Coordinates of C-alpha atoms and ligand atoms in Angstrom, one line a residue:
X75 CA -23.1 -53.6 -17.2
X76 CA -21.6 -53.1 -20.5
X77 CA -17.8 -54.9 -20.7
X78 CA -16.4 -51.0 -21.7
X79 CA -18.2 -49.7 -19.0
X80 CA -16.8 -52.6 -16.6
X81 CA -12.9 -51.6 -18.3
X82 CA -13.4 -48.2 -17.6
X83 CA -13.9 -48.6 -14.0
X84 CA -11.4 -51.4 -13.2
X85 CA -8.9 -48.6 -15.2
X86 CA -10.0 -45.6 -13.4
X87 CA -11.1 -46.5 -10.0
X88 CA -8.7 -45.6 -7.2
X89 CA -8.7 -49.6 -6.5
X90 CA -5.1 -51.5 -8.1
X91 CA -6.5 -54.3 -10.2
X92 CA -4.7 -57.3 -11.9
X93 CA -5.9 -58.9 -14.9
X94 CA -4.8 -61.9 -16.3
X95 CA -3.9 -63.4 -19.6
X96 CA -5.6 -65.7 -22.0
X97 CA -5.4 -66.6 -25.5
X98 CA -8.3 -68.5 -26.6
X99 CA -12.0 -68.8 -25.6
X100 CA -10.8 -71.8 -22.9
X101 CA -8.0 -70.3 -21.2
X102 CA -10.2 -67.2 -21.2
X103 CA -13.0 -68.6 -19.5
X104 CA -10.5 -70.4 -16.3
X105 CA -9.4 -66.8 -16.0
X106 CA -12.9 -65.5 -15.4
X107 CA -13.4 -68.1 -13.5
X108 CA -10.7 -67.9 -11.2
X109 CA -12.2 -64.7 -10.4
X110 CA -10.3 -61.9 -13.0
X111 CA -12.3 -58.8 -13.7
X112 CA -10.5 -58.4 -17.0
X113 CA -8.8 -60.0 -19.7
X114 CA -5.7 -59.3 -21.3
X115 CA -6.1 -60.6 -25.0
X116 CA -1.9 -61.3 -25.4
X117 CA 0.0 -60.7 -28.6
X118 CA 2.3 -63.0 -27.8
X119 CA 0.2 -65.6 -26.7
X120 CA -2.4 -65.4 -29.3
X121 CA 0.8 -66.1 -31.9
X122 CA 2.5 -68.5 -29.5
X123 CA -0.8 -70.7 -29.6
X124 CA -0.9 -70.2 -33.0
X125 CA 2.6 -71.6 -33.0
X126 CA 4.4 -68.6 -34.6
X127 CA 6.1 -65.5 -33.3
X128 CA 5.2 -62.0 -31.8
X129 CA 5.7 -60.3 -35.1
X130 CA 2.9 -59.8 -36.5
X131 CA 2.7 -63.0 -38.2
X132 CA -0.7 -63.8 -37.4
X133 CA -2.9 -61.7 -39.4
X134 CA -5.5 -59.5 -37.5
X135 CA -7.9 -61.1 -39.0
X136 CA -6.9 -64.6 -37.1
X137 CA -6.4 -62.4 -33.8
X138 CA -10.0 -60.8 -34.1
X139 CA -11.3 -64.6 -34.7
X140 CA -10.0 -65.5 -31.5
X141 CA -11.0 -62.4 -29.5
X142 CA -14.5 -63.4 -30.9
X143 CA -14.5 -66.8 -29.2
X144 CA -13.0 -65.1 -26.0
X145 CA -15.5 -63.0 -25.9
X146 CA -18.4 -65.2 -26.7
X147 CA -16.4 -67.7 -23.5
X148 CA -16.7 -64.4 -20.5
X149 CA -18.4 -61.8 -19.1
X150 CA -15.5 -59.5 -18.1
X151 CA -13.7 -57.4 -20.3
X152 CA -11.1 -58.0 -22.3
X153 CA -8.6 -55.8 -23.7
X154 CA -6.7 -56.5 -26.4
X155 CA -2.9 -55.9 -27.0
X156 CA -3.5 -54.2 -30.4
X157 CA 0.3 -54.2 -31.1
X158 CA 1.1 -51.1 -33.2
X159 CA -2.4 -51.3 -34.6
X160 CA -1.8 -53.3 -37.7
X161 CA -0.8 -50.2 -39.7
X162 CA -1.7 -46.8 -39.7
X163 CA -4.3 -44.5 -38.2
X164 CA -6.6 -46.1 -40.6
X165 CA -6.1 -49.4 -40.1
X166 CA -6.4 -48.6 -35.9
X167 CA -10.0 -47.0 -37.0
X168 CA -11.2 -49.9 -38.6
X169 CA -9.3 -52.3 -35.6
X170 CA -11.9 -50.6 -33.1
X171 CA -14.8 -51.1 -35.3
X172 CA -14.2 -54.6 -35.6
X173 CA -13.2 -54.7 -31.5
X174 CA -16.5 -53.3 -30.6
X175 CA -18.9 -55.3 -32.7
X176 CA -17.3 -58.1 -30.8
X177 CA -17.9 -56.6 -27.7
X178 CA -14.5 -56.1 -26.8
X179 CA -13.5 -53.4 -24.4
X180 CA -10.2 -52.0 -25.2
X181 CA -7.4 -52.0 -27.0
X182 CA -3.6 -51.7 -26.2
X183 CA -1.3 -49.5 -29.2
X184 CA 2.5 -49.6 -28.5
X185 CA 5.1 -46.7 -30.3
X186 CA 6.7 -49.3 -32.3
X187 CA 6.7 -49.6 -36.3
X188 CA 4.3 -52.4 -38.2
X189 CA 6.0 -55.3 -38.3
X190 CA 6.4 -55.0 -34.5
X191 CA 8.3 -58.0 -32.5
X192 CA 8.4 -58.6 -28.9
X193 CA 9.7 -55.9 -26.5
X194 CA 12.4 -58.7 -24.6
X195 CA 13.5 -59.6 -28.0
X196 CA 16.7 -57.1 -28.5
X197 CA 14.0 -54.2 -27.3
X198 CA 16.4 -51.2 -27.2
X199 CA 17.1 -52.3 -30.9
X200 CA 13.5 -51.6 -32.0
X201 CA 12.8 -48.4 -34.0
X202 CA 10.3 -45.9 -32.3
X203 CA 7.1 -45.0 -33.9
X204 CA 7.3 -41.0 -34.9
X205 CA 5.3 -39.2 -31.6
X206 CA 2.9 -37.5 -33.8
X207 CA 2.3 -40.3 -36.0
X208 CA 1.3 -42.2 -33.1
X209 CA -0.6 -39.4 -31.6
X210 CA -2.7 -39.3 -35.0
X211 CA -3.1 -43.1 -34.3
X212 CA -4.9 -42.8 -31.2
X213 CA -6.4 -39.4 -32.2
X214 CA -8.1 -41.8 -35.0
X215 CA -9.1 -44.9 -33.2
X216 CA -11.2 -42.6 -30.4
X217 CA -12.7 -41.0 -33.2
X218 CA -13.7 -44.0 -34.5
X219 CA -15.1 -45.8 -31.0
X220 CA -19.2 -45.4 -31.1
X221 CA -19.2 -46.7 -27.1
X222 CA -18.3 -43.7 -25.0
X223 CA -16.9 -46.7 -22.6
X224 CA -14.5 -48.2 -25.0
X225 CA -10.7 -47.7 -24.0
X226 CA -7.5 -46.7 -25.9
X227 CA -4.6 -47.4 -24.1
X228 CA -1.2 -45.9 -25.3
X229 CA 2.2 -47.8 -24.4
X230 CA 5.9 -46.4 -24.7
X231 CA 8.4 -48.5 -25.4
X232 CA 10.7 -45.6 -24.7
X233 CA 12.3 -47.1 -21.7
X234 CA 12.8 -50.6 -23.5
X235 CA 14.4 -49.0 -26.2
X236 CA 16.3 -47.2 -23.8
X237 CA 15.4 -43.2 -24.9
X238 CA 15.4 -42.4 -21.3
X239 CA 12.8 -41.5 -18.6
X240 CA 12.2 -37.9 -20.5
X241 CA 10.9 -39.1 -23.5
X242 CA 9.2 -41.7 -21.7
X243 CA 7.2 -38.6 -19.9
X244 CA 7.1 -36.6 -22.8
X245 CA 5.6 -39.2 -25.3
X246 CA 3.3 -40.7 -22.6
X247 CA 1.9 -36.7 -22.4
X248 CA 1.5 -36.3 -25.9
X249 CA -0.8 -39.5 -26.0
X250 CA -2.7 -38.3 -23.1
X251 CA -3.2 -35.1 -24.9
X252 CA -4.3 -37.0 -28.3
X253 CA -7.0 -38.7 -25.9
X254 CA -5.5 -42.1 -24.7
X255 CA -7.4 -43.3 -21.6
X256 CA -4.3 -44.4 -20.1
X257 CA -0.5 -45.1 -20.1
X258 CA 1.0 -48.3 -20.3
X259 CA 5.2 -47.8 -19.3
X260 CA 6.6 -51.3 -20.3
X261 CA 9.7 -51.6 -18.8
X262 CA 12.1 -54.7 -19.4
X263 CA 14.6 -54.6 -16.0
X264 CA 14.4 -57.2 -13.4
X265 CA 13.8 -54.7 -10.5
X266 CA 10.5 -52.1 -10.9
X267 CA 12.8 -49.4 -10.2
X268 CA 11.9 -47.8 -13.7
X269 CA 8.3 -47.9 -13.5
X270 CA 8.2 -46.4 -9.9
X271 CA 10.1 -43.8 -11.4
X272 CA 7.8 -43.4 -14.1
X273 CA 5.3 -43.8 -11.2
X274 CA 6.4 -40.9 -9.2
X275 CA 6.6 -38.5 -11.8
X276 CA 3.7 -39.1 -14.0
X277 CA 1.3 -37.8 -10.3
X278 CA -2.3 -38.4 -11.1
X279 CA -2.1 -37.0 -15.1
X280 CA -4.0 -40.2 -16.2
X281 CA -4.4 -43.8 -14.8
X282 CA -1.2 -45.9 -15.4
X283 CA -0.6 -49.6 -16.4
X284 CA 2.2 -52.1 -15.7
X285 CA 3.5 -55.2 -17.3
X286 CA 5.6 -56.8 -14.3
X287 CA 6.7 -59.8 -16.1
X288 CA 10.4 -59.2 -16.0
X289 CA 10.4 -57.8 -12.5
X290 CA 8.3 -60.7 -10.9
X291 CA 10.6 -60.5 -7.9
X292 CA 8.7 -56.9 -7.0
X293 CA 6.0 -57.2 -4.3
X294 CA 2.3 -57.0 -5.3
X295 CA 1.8 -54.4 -2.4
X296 CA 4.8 -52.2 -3.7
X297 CA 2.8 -51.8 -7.2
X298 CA -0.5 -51.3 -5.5
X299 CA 1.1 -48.6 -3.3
X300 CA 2.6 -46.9 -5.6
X301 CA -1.0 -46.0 -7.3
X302 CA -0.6 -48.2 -10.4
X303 CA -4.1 -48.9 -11.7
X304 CA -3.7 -51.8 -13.2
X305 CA -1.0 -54.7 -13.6
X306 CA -1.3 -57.5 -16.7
X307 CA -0.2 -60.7 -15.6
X308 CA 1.0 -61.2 -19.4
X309 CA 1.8 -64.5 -19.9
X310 CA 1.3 -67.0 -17.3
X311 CA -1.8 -68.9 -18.4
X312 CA 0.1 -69.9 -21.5
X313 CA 3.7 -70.5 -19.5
X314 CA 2.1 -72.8 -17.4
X315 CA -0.1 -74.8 -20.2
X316 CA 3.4 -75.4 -22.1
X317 CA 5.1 -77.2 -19.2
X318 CA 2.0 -79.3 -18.5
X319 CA 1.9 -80.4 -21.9
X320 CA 5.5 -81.1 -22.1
X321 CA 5.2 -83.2 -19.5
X322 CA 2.3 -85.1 -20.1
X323 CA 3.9 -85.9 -23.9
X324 CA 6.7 -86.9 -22.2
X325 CA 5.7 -89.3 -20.1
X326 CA 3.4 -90.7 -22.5
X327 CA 6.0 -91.7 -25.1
X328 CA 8.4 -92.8 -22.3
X329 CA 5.9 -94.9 -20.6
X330 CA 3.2 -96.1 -24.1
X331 CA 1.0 -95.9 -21.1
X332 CA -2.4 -93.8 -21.1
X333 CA -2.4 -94.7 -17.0
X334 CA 0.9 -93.0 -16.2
X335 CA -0.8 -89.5 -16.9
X336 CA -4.5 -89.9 -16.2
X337 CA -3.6 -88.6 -12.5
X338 CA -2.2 -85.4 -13.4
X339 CA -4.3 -84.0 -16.3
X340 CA -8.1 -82.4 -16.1
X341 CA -10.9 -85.3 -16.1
X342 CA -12.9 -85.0 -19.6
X343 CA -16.2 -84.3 -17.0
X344 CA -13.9 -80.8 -16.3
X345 CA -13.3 -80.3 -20.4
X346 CA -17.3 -80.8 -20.7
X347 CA -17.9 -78.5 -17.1
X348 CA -15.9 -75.5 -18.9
X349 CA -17.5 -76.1 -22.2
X350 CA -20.8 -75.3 -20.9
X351 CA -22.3 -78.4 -21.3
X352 CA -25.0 -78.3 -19.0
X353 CA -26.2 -75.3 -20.4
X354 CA -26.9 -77.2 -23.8
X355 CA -28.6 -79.8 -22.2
X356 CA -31.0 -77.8 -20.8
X357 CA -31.4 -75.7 -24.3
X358 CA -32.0 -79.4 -25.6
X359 CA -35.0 -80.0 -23.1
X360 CA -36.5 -76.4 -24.1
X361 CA -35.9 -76.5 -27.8
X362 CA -36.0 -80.1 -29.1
X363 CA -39.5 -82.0 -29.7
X364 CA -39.7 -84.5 -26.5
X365 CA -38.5 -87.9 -27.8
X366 CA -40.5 -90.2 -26.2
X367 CA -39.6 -93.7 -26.2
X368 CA -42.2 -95.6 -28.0
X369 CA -40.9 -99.5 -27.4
X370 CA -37.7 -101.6 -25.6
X371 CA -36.5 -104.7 -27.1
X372 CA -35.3 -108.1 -25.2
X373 CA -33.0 -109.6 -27.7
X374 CA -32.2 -113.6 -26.6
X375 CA -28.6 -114.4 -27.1
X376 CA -27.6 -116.9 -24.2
X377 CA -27.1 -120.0 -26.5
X378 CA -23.9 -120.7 -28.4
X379 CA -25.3 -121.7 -32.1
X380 CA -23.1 -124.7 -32.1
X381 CA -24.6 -125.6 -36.2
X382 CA -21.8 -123.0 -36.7
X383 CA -18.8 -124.8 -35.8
X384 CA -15.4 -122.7 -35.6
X385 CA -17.2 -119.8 -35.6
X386 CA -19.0 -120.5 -32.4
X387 CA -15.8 -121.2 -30.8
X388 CA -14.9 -118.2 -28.8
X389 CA -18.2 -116.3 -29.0
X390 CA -21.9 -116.8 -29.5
X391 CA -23.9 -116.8 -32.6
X392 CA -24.7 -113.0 -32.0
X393 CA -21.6 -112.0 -32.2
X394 CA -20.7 -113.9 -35.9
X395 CA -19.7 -110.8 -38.2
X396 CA -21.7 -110.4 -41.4
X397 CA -20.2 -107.9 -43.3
X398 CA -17.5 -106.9 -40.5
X399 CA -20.4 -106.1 -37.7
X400 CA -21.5 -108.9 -35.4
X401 CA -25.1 -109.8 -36.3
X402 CA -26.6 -108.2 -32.4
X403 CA -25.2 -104.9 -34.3
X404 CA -27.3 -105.4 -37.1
X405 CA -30.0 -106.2 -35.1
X406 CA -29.2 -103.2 -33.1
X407 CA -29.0 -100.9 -35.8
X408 CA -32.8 -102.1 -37.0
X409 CA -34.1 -101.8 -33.3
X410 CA -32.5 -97.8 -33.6
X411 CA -33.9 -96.9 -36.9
X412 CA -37.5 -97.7 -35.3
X413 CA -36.9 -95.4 -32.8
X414 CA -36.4 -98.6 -30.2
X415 CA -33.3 -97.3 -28.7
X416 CA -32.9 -99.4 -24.8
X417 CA -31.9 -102.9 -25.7
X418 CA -31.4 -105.5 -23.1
X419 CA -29.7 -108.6 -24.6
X420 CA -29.6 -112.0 -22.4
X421 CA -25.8 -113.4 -23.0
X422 CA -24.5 -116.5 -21.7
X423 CA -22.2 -118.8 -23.7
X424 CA -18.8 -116.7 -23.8
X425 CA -20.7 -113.7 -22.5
X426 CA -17.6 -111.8 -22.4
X427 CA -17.1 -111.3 -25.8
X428 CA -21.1 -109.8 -26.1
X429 CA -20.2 -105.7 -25.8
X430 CA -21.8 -103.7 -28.4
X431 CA -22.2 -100.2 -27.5
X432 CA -25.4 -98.5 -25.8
X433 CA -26.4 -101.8 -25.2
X434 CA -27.6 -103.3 -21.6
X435 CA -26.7 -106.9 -20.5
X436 CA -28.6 -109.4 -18.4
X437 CA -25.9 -112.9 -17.9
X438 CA -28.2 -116.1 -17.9
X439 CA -25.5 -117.9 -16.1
X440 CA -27.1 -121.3 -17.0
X441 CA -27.6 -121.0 -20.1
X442 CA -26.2 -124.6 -21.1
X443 CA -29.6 -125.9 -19.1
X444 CA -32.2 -123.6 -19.6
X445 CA -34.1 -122.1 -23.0
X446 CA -35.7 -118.6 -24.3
X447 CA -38.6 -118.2 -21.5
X448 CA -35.6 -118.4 -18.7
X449 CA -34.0 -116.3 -20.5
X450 CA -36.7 -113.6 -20.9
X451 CA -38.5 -113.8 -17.4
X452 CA -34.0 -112.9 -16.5
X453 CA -34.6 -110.2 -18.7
X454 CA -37.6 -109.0 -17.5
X455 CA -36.7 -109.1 -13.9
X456 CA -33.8 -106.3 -14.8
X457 CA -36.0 -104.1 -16.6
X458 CA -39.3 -101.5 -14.6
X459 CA -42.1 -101.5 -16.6
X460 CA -41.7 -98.1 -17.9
X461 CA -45.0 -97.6 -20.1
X462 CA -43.7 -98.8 -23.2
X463 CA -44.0 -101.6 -25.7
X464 CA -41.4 -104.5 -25.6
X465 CA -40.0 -106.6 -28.4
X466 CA -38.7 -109.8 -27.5
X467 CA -36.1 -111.6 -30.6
X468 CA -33.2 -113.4 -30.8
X469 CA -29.7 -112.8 -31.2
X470 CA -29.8 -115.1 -34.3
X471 CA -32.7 -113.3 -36.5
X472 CA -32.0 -110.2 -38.7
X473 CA -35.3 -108.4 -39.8
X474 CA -36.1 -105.0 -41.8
X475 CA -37.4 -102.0 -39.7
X476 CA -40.4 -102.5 -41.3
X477 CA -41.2 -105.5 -39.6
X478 CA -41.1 -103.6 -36.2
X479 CA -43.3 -100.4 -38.2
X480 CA -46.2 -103.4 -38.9
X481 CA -45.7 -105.3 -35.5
X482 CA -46.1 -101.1 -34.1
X483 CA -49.0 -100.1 -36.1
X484 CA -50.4 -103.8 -35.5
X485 CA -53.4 -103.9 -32.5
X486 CA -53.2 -106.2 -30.1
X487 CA -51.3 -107.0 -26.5
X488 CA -49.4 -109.3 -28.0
X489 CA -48.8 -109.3 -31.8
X490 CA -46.4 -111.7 -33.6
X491 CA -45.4 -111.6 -37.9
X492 CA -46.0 -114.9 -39.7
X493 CA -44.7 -115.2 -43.1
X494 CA -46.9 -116.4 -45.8
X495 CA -44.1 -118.0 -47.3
X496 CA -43.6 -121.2 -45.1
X497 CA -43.5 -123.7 -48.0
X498 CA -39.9 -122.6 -48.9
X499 CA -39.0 -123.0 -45.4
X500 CA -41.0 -126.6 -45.3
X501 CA -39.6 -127.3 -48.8
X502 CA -35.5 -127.1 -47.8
X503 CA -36.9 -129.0 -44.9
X504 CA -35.5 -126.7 -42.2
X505 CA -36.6 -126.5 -38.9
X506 CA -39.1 -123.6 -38.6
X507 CA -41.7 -122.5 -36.2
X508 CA -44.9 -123.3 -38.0
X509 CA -47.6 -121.7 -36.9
X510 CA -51.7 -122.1 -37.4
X511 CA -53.9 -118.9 -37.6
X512 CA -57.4 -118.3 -36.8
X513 CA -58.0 -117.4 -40.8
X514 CA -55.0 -117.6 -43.8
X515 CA -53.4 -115.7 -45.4
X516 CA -55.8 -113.5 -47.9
X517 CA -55.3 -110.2 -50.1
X518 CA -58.0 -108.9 -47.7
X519 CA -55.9 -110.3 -44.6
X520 CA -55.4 -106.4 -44.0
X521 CA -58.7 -105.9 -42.3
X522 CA -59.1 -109.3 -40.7
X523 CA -58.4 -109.6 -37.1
X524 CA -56.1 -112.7 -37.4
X525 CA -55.2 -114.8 -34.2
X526 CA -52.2 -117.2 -33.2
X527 CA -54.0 -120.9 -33.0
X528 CA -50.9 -122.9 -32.2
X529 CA -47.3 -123.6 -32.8
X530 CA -45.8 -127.0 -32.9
X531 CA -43.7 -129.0 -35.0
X532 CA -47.2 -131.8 -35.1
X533 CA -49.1 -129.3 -36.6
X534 CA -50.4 -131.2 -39.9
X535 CA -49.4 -129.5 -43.2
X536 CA -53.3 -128.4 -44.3
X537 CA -53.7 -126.8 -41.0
X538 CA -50.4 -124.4 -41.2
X539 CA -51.3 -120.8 -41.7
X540 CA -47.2 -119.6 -42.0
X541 CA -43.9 -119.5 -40.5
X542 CA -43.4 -117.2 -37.2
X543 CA -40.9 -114.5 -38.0
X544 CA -39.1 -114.6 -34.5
X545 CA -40.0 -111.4 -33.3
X546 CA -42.9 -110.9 -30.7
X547 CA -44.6 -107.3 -29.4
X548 CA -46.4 -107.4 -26.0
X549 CA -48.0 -103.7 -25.1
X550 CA -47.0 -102.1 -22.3
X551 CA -50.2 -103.2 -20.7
X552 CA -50.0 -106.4 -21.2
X553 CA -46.5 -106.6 -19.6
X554 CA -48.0 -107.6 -16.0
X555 CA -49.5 -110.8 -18.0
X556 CA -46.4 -111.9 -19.5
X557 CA -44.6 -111.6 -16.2
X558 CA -47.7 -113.8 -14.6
X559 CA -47.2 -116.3 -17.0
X560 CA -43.6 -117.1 -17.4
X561 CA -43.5 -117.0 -13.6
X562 CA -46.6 -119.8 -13.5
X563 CA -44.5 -121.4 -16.8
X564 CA -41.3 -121.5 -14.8
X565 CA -42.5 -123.0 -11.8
X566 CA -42.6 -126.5 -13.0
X567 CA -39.4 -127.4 -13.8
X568 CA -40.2 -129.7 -16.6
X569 CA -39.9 -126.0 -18.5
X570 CA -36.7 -125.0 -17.7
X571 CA -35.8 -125.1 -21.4
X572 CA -38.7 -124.1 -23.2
X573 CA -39.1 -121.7 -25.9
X574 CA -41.3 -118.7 -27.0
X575 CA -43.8 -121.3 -28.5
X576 CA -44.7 -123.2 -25.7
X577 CA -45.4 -118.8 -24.4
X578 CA -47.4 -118.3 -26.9
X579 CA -49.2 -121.7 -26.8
X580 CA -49.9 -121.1 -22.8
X581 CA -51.1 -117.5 -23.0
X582 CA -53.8 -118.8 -25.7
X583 CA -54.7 -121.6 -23.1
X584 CA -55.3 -119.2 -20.8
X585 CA -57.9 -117.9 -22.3
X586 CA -55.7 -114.7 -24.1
X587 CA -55.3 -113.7 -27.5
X588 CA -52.2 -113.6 -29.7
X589 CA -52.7 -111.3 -32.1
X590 CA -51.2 -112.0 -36.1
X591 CA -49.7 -109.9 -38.9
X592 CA -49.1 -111.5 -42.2
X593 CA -46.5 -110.6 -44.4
X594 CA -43.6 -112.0 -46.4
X595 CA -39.7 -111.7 -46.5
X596 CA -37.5 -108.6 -45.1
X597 CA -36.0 -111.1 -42.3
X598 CA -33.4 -114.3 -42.1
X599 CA -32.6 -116.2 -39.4
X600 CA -29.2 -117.7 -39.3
X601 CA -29.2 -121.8 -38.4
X602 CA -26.3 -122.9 -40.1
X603 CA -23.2 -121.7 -41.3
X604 CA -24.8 -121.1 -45.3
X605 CA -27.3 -118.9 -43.5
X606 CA -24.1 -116.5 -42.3
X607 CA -22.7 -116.3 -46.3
X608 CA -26.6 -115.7 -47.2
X609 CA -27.1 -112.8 -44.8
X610 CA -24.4 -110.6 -46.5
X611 CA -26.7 -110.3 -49.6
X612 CA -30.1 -109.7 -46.8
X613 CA -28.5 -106.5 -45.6
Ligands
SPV997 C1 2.2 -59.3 -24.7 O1 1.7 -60.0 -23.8 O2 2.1 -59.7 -25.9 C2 2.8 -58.0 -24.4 C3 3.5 -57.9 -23.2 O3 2.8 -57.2 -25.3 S1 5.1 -58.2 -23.5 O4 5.2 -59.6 -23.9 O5 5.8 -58.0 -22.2 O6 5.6 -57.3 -24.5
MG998 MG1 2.4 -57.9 -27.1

């Protein structure tokens, strides 16, 4: 049902209806919530939120921003206190355009002159609005309305500005007659007496609306029997906001303590519920492409890096900052760019200090007496095979995305990069893993089906084919086998502390194949502490 059409019952049925106020698209949806069949879009709390005053300071330009959201936030109507319309007649006729392409469902005018303030500030001190002006007014803003449904309601301030019950009846008649839907008889005494007097002698001429704030004392039943059709509960949402945030700021500057309030105010899982979350989520799972995870990565961090020194001395190698970001964040943020967004890292020396965000951890507790193959069967036993690839590296080796794009394009269970270049690394004479291939190194190396011979540090100079990069991809399929053969690996404990080489050397023994990619550069891996100055320039 339209939201006019849903006003225009609550106002006219025989029933007595609240509805409550709100005064931005949250407050408005907790109102709805709480089970309201109308809104009351406040003057003075739209300016209070807006931190100035009731008198038509806000523009209603701002206002009609915020009845947008409101309405975008509910289902129920909402009707708007208009104030004195912003102006004249013609400025009303243009208000109710505006209203109703927002879907708005009413609007409230009050017999006061533009700039209006609020009726409990020195009320009886407030000029009138001339009665046929006004009359005009509303004559002009039903004109205007295109939805039968929509609602003008006209309120007197007579009685606030104390003119007497009289001219209360005889304005509120002269509206009626101009085609307001409805009275509203604002009344600023502590008792309802006024209103039921309004009540009593207004009979059944139209439906008529109360604003009890000032007589809160009154019974509920007393205003439903006395055939009110509807009472605004004006203010209350924003009234009871203000304390809760006065005393939450409070406490937290008396306190410096984030704890001494997290008790008393809203979990963020309750911001996110009346946000609508969820229903974005599922939008997501409609309208986005399905990202499906192509690879996972094992990074191997357990050892300290000692050839570091000071650096080492309350954290592992990983966590050494190049450039300000620990080098497992650099790492990570290469994994990422390739798509390979669940990371498992093995910590163990100082594993405390290894937190990176949207990272997992697996502790290899002895770490001081076991090597990379521990390490990764550890890793593998917290991770289900899940269909995809896995990358195994180290928490010491920065590479380019591109490595990971020709391990990913690469065929092969498992696939390792060798770089040509192993003379500079044999020249510094720095430890490397030197490995021999199947065939070298060629310009035509691009179609050849190159495969992982050996690795060892006896390999003799004319047999080495290149230096293994430190990264390693095994196919999803293929992940069974690795498991198979670190567990066979691991049972003798002569292997406690061996590395990926004596892997690779084992699956080849077995009879498998370890498939190579050539290429050259785009990675460093950090041995010593000139290493860490060096990788500021590899970034
Ligand atoms: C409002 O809520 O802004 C009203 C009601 O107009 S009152 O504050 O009582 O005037
Ligand atoms: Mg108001």
């Amino acid at each position: 049902m339209r939201k006019t059409t849903q006003f225009r019952q609550l106002l006219e049925s025989s029933d007595f209806e609240t509805i409550l106020e709100a005064h931005n698209g949250l407050s408005a949806r907790i109102a709805e919530e709480a089970g309201f069949p109308g809104i009351w879009a406040s003057g003075l709390c739209l300016s209070s939120q807006f931190g100035v005053r009731d008198s038509n300071e806000a523009s209603w330009t701002q206002v009609l921003e915020m009845l947008e959201f409101m309405s975008d936030a509910t289902t129920v109507p909402i009707l708007l206190d208009g104030d004195t319309g912003y102006g004249n007649f013609n400025n009303l006729r243009r208000l109710v355009t505006k209203l109703e392409q927002r879907h708005i469902a009413a609007v409230c005018i009050e017999d006061k002159l533009f700039p209006k303030t609020n009726s409990f500030l020195a009320g009886e001190t407030q000029p009138l609005a001339d009665m046929s002006e006004f009359c005009g007014k509303i004559k002009a803003g039903k004109d205007a309305q295109s939805d039968d449904d929509f609602c003008v309601i006209a309120r007197t301030e007579a009685l606030i500005a104390g003119r007497g019950m009289a001219e209360a009846l005889r304005r509120a008649d002269a509206y009626t007659e101009a085609g307001a839907d409805a009275i509203l008889i604002h009344s600023s005494r502590s008792t309802a007496d006024e209103v039921l007097e309004f009540r009593s002698e207004w009979g059944d001429r139209s439906p008529v609306v109360i604003v009890p704030t000032k007589y809160h004392g009154t019974p509920t039943e007393v205003l439903r029997d006395a055939g009110f059709s509807l009472a605004i509960w004006a203010n209350h949402l924003l009234r009871s906001s203000l304390l809760a945030m006065q005393r939450t700021a409070r406490v937290l500057k008396r306190t410096g303590q984030l704890s001494a309030v997290e008790k008393t105010i809203a979990p963020l899982s309750e911001v996110f519920r009346l946000q609508g979350v969820d229903e974005l989520k599922r939008a997501e799972s409609r309208f986005l492409p399905e990202v499906v995870p192509v690879a996972r990565a094992v990074v191997l961090a357990a050892s300290r890096g000692a050839a570091l020194g000071e650096l080492t001395a309350d954290r592992p190698k990983a966590m050494v900052a190049v450039e300000g970001e620990p080098i497992l964040g650099h790492i990570a943020t290469a994994y990422r760019s390739a798509q390979v967004k669940d990371i498992t890292v093995v910590r163990g020396y100082k594993k405390e200090s290894v937190e990176l965000g949207g990272i997992q951890t697996v502790d290899n507790d002895e770490y001081e007496t076991t090597g990379e193959l521990y390490s990764l069967r550890l890793a593998l036993e917290a991770i289900d095979d899940n269909g995809t690839d896995l990358f195994v590296s180290y928490g010491d080796v920065l590479f380019h995305r591109g490595v990971l794009d020709l391990l990913q394009r690469a065929e092969g269970d498992f696939v390792i990069p060798v770089d040509t270049n192993w003379r500079e690394s044999a020249n510094l004479g720095r430890y490397a893993d030197f490995v021999s291939c199947s065939a070298p190194p060629s310009r035509r190396g691009y179609k050849q089906n190159v495969e992982f011979v050996r690795m060892g540090v006896d390999i003799p100079q004319d047999e080495l084919s290149g230096e293994w990069m430190g990264l390693l991809r095994v196919s999803s399929a293929a992940l069974p086998v690795l498991r198979a053969t670190l567990d066979r690996l691991l049972e003798d404990p002569a292997q406690r502390e061996a590395d990926m080489g004596v892997l690779f050397n084992r699956l080849v023994e077995d009879g498998g194949t370890v498939n190579v990619v050539y290429t050259t550069g785009n990675w460093t891996d950090i041995d010593e502490l000139h290493d860490v100055v060096d990788a500021v320039s590899f970034q």
